Structure formats: structure tokens, C-alpha cells
Tab-separated table of C-alpha atoms and ligand atoms in Angstrom:
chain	number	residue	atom	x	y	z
K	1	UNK	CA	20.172	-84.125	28.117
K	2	UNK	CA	19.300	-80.861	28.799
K	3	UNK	CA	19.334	-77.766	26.135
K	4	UNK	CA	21.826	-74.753	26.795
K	5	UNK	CA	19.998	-71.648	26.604
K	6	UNK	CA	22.688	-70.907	23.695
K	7	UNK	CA	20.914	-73.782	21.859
K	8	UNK	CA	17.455	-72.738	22.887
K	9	UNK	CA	18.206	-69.524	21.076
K	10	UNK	CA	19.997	-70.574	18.218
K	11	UNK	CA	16.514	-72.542	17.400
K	12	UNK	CA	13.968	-69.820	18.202
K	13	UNK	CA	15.666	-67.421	15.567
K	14	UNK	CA	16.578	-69.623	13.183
K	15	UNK	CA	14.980	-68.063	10.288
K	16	UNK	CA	16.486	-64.744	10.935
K	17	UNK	CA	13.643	-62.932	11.462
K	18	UNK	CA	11.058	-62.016	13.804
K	19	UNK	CA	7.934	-59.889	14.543
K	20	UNK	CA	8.732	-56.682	16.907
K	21	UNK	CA	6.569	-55.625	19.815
K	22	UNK	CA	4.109	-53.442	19.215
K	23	UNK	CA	1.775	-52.227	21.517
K	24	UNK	CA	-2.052	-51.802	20.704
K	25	UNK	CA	-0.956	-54.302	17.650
K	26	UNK	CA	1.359	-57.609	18.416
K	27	UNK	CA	-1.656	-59.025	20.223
K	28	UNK	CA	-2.586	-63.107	20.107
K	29	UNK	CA	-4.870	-61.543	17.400
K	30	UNK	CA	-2.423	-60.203	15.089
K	31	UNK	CA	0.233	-62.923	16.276
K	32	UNK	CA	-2.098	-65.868	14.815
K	33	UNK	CA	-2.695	-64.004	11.635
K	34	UNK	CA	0.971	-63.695	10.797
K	35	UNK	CA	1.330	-67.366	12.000
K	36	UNK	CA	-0.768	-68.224	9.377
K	37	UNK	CA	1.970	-67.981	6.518
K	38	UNK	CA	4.837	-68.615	8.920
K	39	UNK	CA	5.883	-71.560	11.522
K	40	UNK	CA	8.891	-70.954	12.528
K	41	UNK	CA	9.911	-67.452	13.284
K	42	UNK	CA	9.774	-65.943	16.555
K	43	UNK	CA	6.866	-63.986	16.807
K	44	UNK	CA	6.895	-61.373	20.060
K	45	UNK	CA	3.887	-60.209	21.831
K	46	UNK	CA	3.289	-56.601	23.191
K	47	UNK	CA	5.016	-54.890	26.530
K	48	UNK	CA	3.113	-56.355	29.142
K	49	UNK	CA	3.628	-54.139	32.080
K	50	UNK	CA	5.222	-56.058	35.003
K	51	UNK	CA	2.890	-53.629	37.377
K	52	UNK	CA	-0.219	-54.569	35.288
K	53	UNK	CA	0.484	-58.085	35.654
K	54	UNK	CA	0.892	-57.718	39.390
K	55	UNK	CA	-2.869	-56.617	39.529
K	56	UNK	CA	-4.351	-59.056	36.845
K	57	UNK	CA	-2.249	-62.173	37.583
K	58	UNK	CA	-3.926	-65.734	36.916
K	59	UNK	CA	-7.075	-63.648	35.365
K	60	UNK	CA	-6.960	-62.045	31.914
K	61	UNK	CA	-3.688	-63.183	30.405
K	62	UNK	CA	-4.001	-66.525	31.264
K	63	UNK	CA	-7.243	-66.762	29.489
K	64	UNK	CA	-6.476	-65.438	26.234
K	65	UNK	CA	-2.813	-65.849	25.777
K	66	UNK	CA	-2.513	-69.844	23.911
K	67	UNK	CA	0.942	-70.538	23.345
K	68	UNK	CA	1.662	-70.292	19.287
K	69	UNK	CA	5.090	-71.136	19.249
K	70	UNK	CA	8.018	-69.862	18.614
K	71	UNK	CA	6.751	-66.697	20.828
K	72	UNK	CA	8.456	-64.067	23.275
K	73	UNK	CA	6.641	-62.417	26.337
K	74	UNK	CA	7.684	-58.821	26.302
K	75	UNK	CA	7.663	-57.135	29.637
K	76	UNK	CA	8.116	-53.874	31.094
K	77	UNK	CA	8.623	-51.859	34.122
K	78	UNK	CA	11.916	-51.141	36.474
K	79	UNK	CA	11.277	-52.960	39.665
K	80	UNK	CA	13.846	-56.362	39.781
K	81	UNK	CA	11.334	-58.121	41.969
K	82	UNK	CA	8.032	-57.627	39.908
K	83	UNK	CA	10.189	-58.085	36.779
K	84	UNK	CA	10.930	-61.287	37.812
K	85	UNK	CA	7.431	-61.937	39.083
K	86	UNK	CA	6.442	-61.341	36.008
K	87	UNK	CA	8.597	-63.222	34.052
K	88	UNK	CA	8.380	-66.416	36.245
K	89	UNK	CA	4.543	-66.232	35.771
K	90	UNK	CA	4.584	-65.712	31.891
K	91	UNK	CA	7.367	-68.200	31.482
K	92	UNK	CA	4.425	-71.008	31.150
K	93	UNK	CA	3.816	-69.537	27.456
K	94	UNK	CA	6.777	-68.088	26.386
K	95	UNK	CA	10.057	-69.457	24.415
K	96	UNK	CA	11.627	-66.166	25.295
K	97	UNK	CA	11.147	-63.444	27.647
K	98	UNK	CA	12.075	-59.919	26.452
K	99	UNK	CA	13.017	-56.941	28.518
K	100	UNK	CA	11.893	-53.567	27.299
K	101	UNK	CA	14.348	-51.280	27.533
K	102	UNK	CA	13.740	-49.198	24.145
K	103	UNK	CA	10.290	-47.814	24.296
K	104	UNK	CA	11.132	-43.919	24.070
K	105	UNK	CA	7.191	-42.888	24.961
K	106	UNK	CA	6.587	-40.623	27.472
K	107	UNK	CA	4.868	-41.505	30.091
K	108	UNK	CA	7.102	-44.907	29.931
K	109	UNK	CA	10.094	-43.218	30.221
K	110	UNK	CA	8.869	-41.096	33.370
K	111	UNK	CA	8.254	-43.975	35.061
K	112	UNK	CA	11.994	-45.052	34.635
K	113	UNK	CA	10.951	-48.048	32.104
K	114	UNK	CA	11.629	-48.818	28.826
K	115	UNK	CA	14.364	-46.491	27.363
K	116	UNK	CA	15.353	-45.097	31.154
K	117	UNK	CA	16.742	-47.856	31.973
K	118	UNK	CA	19.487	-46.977	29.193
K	119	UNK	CA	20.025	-44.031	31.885
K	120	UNK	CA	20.506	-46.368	34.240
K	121	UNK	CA	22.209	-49.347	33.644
K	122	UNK	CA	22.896	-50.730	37.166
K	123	UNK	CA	19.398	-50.910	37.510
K	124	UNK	CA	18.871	-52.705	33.465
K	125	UNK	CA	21.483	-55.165	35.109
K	126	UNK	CA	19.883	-56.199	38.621
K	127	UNK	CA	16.618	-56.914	36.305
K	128	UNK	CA	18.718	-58.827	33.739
K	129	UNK	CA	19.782	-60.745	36.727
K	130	UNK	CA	16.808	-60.879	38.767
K	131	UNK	CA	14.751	-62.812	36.095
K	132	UNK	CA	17.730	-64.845	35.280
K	133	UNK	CA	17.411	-66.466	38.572
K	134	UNK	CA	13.987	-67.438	37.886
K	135	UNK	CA	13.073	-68.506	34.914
K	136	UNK	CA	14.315	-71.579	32.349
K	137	UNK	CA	13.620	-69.836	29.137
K	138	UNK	CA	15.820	-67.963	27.609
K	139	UNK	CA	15.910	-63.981	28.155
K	140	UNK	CA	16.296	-61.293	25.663
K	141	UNK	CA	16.498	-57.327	25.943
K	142	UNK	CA	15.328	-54.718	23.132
K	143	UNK	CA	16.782	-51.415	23.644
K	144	UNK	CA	18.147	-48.296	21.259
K	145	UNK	CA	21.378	-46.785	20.146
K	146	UNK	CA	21.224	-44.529	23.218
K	147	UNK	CA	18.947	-42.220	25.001
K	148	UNK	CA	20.345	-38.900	22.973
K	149	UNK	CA	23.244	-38.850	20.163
K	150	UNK	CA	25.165	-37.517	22.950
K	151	UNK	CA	24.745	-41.027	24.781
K	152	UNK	CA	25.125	-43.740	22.439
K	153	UNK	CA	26.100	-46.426	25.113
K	154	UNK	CA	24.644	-48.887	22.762
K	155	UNK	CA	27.323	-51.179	22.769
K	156	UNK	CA	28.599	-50.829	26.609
K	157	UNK	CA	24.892	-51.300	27.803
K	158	UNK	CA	24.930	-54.524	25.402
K	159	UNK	CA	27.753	-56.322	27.140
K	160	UNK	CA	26.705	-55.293	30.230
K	161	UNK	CA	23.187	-56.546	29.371
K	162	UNK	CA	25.261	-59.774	28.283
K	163	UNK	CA	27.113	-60.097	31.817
K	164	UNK	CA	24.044	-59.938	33.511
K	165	UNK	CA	22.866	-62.745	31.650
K	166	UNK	CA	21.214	-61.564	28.127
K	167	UNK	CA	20.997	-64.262	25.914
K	168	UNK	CA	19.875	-62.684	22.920
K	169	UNK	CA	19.489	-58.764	21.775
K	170	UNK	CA	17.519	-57.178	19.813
K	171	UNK	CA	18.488	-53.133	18.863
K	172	UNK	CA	16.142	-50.354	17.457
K	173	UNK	CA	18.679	-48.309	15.322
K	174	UNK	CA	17.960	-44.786	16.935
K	175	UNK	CA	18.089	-43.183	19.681
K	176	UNK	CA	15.290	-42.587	22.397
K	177	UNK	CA	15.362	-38.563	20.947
K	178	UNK	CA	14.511	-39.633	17.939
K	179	UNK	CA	11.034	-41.629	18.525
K	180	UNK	CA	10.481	-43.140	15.641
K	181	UNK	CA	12.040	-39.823	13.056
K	182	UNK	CA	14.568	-40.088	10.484
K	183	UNK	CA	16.021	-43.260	9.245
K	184	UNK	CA	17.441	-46.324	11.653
K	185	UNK	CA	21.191	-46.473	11.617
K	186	UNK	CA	21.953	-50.214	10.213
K	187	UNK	CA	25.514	-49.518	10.589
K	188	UNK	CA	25.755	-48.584	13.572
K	189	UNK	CA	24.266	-51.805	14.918
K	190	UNK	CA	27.561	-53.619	13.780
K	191	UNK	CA	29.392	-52.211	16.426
K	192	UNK	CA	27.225	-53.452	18.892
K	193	UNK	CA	27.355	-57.122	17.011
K	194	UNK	CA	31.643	-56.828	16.786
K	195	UNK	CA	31.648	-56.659	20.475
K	196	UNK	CA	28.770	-58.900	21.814
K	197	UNK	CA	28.577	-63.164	21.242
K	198	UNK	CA	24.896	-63.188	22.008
K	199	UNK	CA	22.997	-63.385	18.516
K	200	UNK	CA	21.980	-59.634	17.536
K	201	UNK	CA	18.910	-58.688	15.951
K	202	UNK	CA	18.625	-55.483	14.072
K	203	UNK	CA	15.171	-53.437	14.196
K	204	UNK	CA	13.980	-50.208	12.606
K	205	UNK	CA	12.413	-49.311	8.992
K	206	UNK	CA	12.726	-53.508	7.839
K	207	UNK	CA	9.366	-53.416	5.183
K	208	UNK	CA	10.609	-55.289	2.192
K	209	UNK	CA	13.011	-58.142	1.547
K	210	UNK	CA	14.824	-55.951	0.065
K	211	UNK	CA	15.734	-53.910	3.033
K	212	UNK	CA	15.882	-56.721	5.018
K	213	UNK	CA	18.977	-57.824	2.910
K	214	UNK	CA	20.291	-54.518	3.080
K	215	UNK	CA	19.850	-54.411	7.088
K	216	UNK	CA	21.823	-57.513	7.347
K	217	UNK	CA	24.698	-56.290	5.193
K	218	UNK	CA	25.632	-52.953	6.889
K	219	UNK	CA	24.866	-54.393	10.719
K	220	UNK	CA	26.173	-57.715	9.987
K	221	UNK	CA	23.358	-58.687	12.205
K	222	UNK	CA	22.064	-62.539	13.022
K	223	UNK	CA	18.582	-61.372	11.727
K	224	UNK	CA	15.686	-58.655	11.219
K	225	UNK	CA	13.134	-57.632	13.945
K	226	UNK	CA	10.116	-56.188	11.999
K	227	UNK	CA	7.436	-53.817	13.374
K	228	UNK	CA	6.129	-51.727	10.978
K	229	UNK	CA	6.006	-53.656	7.682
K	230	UNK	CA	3.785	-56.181	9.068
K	231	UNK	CA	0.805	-53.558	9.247
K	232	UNK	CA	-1.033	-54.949	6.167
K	233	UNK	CA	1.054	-57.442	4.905
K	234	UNK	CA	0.665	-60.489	6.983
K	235	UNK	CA	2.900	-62.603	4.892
K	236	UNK	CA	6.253	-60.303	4.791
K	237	UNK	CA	7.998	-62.296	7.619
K	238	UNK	CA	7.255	-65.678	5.796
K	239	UNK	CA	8.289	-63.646	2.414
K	240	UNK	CA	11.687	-62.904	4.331
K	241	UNK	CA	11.836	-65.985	6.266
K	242	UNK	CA	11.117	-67.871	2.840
K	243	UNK	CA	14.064	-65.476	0.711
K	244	UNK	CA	16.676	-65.929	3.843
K	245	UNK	CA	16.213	-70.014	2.966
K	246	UNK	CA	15.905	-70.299	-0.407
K	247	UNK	CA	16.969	-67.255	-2.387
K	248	UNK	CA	13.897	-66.614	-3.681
K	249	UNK	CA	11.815	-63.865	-3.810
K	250	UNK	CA	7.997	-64.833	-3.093
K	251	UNK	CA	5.522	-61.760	-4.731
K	252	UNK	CA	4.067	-58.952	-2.659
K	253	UNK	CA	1.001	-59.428	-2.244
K	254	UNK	CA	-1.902	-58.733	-4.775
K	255	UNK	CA	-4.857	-56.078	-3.872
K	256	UNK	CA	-6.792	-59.116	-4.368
K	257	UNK	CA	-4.596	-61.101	-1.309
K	258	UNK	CA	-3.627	-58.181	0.777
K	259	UNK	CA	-7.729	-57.119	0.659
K	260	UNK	CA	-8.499	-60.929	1.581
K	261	UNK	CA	-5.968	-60.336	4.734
K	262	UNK	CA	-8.101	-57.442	5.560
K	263	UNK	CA	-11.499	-59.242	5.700
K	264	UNK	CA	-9.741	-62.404	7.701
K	265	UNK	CA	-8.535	-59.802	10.422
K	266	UNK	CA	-11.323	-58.452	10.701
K	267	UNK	CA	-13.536	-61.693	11.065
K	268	UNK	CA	-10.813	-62.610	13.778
K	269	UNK	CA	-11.451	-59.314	15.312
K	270	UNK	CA	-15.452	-59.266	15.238
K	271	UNK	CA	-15.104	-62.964	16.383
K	272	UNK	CA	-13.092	-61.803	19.631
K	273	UNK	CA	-14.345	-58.748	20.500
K	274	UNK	CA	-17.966	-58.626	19.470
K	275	UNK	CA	-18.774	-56.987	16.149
K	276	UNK	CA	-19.059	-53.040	17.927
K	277	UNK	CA	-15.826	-52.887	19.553
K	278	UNK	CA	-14.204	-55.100	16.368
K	279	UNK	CA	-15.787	-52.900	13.748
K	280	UNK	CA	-14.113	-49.651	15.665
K	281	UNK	CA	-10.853	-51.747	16.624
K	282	UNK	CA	-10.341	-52.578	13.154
K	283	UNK	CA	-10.281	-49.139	11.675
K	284	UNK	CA	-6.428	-48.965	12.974
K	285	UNK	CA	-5.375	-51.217	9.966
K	286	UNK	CA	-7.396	-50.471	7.164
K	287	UNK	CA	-4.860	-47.758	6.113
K	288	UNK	CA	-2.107	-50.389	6.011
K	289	UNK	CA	-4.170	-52.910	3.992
K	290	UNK	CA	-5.219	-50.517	1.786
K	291	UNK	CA	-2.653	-48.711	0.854
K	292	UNK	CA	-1.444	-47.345	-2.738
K	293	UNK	CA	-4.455	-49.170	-4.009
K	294	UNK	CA	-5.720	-46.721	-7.103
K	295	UNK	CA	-8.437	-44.223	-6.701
K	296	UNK	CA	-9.268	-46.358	-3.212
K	297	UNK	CA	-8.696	-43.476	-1.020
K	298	UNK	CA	-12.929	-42.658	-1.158
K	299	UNK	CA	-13.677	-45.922	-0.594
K	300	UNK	CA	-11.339	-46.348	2.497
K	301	UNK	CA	-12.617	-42.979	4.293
K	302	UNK	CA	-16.036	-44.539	4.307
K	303	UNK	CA	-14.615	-48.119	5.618
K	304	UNK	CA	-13.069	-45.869	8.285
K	305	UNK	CA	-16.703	-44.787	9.960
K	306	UNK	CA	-18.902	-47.220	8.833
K	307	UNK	CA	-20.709	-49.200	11.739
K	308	UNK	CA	-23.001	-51.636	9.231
K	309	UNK	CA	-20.717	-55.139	9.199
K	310	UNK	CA	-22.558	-55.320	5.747
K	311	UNK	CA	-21.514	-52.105	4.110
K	312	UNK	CA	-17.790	-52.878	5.101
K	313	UNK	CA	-17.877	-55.810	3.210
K	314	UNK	CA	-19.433	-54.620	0.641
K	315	UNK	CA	-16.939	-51.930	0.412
K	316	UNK	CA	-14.015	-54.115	0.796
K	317	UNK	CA	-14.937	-56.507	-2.164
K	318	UNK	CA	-15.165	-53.753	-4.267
K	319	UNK	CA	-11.708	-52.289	-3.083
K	320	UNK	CA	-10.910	-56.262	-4.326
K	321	UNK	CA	-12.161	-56.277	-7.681
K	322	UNK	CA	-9.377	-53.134	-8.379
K	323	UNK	CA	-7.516	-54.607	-11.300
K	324	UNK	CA	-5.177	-51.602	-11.146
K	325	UNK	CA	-1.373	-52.647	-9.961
K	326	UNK	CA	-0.665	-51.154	-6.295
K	327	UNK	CA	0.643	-47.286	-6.953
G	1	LIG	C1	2.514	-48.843	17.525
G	1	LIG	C2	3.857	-49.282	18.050
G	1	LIG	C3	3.936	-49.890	19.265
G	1	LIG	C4	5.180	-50.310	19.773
G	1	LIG	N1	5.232	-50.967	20.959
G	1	LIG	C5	6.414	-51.463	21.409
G	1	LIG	C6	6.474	-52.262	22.571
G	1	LIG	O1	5.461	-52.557	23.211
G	1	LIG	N2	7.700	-52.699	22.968
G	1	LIG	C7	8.848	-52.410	22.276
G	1	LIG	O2	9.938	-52.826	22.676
G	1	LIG	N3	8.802	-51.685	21.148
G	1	LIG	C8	7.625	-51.226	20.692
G	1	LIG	N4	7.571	-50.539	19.527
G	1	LIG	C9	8.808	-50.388	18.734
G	1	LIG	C10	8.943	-51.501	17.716
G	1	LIG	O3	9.121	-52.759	18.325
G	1	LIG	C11	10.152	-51.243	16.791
G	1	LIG	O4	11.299	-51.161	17.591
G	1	LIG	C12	10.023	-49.946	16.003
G	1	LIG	O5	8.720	-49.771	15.488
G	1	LIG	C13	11.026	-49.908	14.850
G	1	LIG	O6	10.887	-51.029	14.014
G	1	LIG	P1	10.004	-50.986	12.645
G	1	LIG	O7	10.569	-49.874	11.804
G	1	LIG	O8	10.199	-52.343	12.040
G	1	LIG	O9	8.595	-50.688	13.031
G	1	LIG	C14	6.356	-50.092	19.028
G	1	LIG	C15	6.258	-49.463	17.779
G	1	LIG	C16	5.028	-49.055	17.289
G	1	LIG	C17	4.960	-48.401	15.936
């Protein structure tokens, strides 16, 4: 019997929540970290760039991408063809392939990827249905609320997205204008979920359980996507993931635990990369891990240019023995 991609979905976010892409962060690195604490939730990996792929193919992401299961391939770019090139040839480790169609930066957006194709949803549609055509897994697109205030086609571009083929949705509640200022719009995101029947995810400013609760309430949303939060604090999709099931509300983490997460990333990262390039790579989360940790903020500025492997521990064990609660 064979599984409707309806079905497929329904399984891949059944714990109502899931790690956003992130580029520079959602890596196999960070991935296998957070699955650690949790096995079932769908964990998404960063924009890989249909054009990059084109160049690389059968080389570098083959090697280091394992399947860790439940995961989505994100990709990006604007060009039906490659899209679906790209999707076919990532299909062989994904659950889910994701469409970017949020990312507001730049030099993205130039290149008519990522949020553009908000501007231009003929062209989000012949991609939608270009990959369709190729692939088995199911296929998901993350976009905003709109390119401006002035067009918040959320909801239009959602169903169209859904004609096309969309089996799944995940929203970022602001606009591309916004980047990543003021507050996501929860509420807003129910409009979109009133008029679509693919599952919705809601995405933007999710760091607690508590705001995950409150997400779901004003968007009436199937689940959280979380970026952010997970930046030094491995465990918060389990914590949510665990809370959705069961009611109850796991700790946050000690200084003690959340320090321990810091020295098992960064043995991940020295045993990848080399100890250099892990050393330097790692200096992006030590802000995260220790944050609001009293009278730390010394100690961390030293962590953040020290180049002696030995001296980093040393530093982190004593951020460890900090008996003071988290600030
Ligand atoms: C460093 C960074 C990199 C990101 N990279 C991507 C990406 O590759 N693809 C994407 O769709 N969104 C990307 N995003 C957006 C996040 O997936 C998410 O939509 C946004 O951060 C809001 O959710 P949050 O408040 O839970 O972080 C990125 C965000 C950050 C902070």
C-alpha cells in the first residue's frame, strides 16, 4: 500500500514542532546535536542553493549529509528546472523538501530567490510544480506575510502555493521589510491557516514553551517552526515537543547543562573541522550558551579570541561551576 503524501506529512510533524532553516547554523552539525534530546521532530537543514548544487553535485553534499531522520532539504534559487534538479538529487536524504521563498537578505532577493518569488508568484508556482513532478517526498514552502505591509498576499500566495502542489507550509510572521525587526504577527498567520488544508506551521520569535503555546493559540497553527531559540539551548524542541505530549513542563536548562551543550558542540565542531577552523567557527555560539549567566560576561570575551583548545576549556568549566541562577 502506498503512503499519500497527506499521510507522509501528517507523520513528519507530528510533534508540532520543528527546527527552522538557518543558514551558517542548521548544518548536519547542529542538526545531530539537537537530535540528541529529540527523535521525532522534523529537523530542517540550511538553504542549499539550487545553483550551488548544480556545480558541486555528487561531491560535497553527498559526503557529509547522513540522513538523521525526520529531516527537510531546504533549497533555494528561481530557476523551475535546477529547482527540480535539485530537489530530485537531494530527495535520497530528505523526508521533505522545502522551498525558500522567505529569506528577505539582499543579495537573495536580487537574484529573484527567496522572498522575490512572493513578487512573483507565477514563477513560485511553475517551481512548486516543477519539483512536484519529480520527486516522491513530500514538498513544503517557507515564505512571509508579504514582501511590504502594503503586499500582504500571504494567504493568496498560500493557496496558490497549495494548487501547485504544496503539501505543507511553513510562514515567518513578517514581512520581507521587516528582516527580522519588531515582533512576528501570530495572528495574522490564522488567516492564512482558515483558508489553506495543508498543515500550517507558524515561525518567528518561538524561544520558550511558553510562547510556543501562545503561537499556537492566536495562529491556530498545526505547530511551531523554531530558529532562534535553539541557539544555546539544544533541548528546547524536545522541551516543546515533550510539553505538546504530555503537559508537562521539562526545566530550562541549568548553567551547569546548557555549559555542558557548549563543550559537546564544540568537540563536534573541532572533531569536523580540525581544531583551527572549529575553535574560530565556534565563537558564533558562545553568546547563546552563555547567556544571562552572572558576572560571565569577562569570562566569555576571552572564550571569544582564545586560540589555546586548553584555555577554552578551562574557561568554560569555570563558567560551569557558577552556582548563581541564570539572570
Ligand atoms: C542566521 C539565520 C539564518 C537563516 N537562514 C534561513 C534559511 O537558510 N532559510 C530560511 O528559509 N530561513 C532562514 N532564516 C529564517 C529562519 O528560518 C526563521 O524564519 C526566522 O529566524 C524567524 O524564526 P525565529 O524567530 O524562530 O528565529 C534564517 C534566520 C537566521 C537568524
Amino acid at each position: 500500500m502506498t503512503v499519500s503524501n497527506k499521510d507522509k506529512v501528517k507523520e513528519l510533524i507530528k510533534t508540532k514542532v520543528s527546527l527552522a532553516p538557518m543558514a551558517g547554523i542548521t548544518d548536519f552539525m547542529m542538526r545531530d546535536l539537537i537530535r540528541k534530546y529529540t527523535k521525532d521532530s522534523l529537523l530542517t537543514t540550511e538553504m542549499i542553493s539550487s545553483e550551488f548544487l548544480r556545480q558541486v553535485k555528487g561531491n560535497v553534499i553527498e559526503k557529509k549529509n547522513e540522513k538523521s531522520s525526520p529531516v527537510s532539504y531546504q533549497i533555494s534559487g528561481h530557476k523551475p528546472q535546477m529547482m527540480a534538479d535539485a530537489a530530485k538529487y537531494l530527495e535520497q536524504f530528505a523526508d521533505m523538501i522545502d522551498i525558500n521563498m522567505g529569506c528577505p537578505v539582499n543579495k537573495v532577493v536580487k537574484g529573484q530567490d527567496g522572498c522575490a518569488l512572493m513578487k512573483n508568484p507565477q514563477l513560485a508556482t511553475d517551481i512548486v510544480k516543477a519539483i512536484k513532478e519529480v520527486i516522491n517526498v513530500p514538498l513544503s514552502v517557507k515564505f512571509r506575510l508579504g514582501y511590504t505591509f502594503e503586499e500582504l498576499n500571504y494567504v493568496e500566495f498560500g493557496q496558490k502555493m497549495q494548487e501547485a502542489g504544496a503539501d505543507f507550509i511553513t510562514i515567518h510572521g513578517r514581512t520581507r521589510s521587516q528582516m527580522y525587526s519588531g515582533n512576528a504577527d501570530w495572528e495574522k498567520i490564522r488567516l492564512l491557516k482558515d483558508n489553506v488544508d495543508v498543515p500550517v506551521f507558524a515561525n518567528g520569535d518561538v524561544n520558550s514553551i511558553e510562547t510556543a503555546e501562545e503561537c499556537l493559540a492566536k495562529s491556530k497553527a498545526d505547530g511551531v517552526a523554531i530558529g532562534r531559540g535553539t541557539l544555546g539551548d539544544l533541548s528546547l524542541i524536545y522541551r516543546i515537543e515533550h510539553y505538546f505530549k504530555t503537559g508537562e513542563k521539562l526545566p530550562l536548562p541549568t548553567i551547569e547543562e546548557k555549559i555542558e551543550q557548549a563543550i559537546a558542540h564544540l568537540n563536534y565542531e573541532i572533531e569536523l573541522r580540525g581544531e583551527n577552523t572549529g575553535i574560530k567557527f565556534m565563537r558564533k555560539f558562545y553568546p547563546y550558551y552563555i547567556s544571562k549567566i552572572h558576572q560571565a560576561t569577562k569570562l566569555r570575551s576571552k572564550l571569544m579570541v582564545s586560540e589555546d583548545l586548553k584555555e577554552i576549556y578551562e574557561i568554560l568549566n569555570i563558567i560551569k561551576q557558577k552556582k548563581e541562577p541564570i539572570i
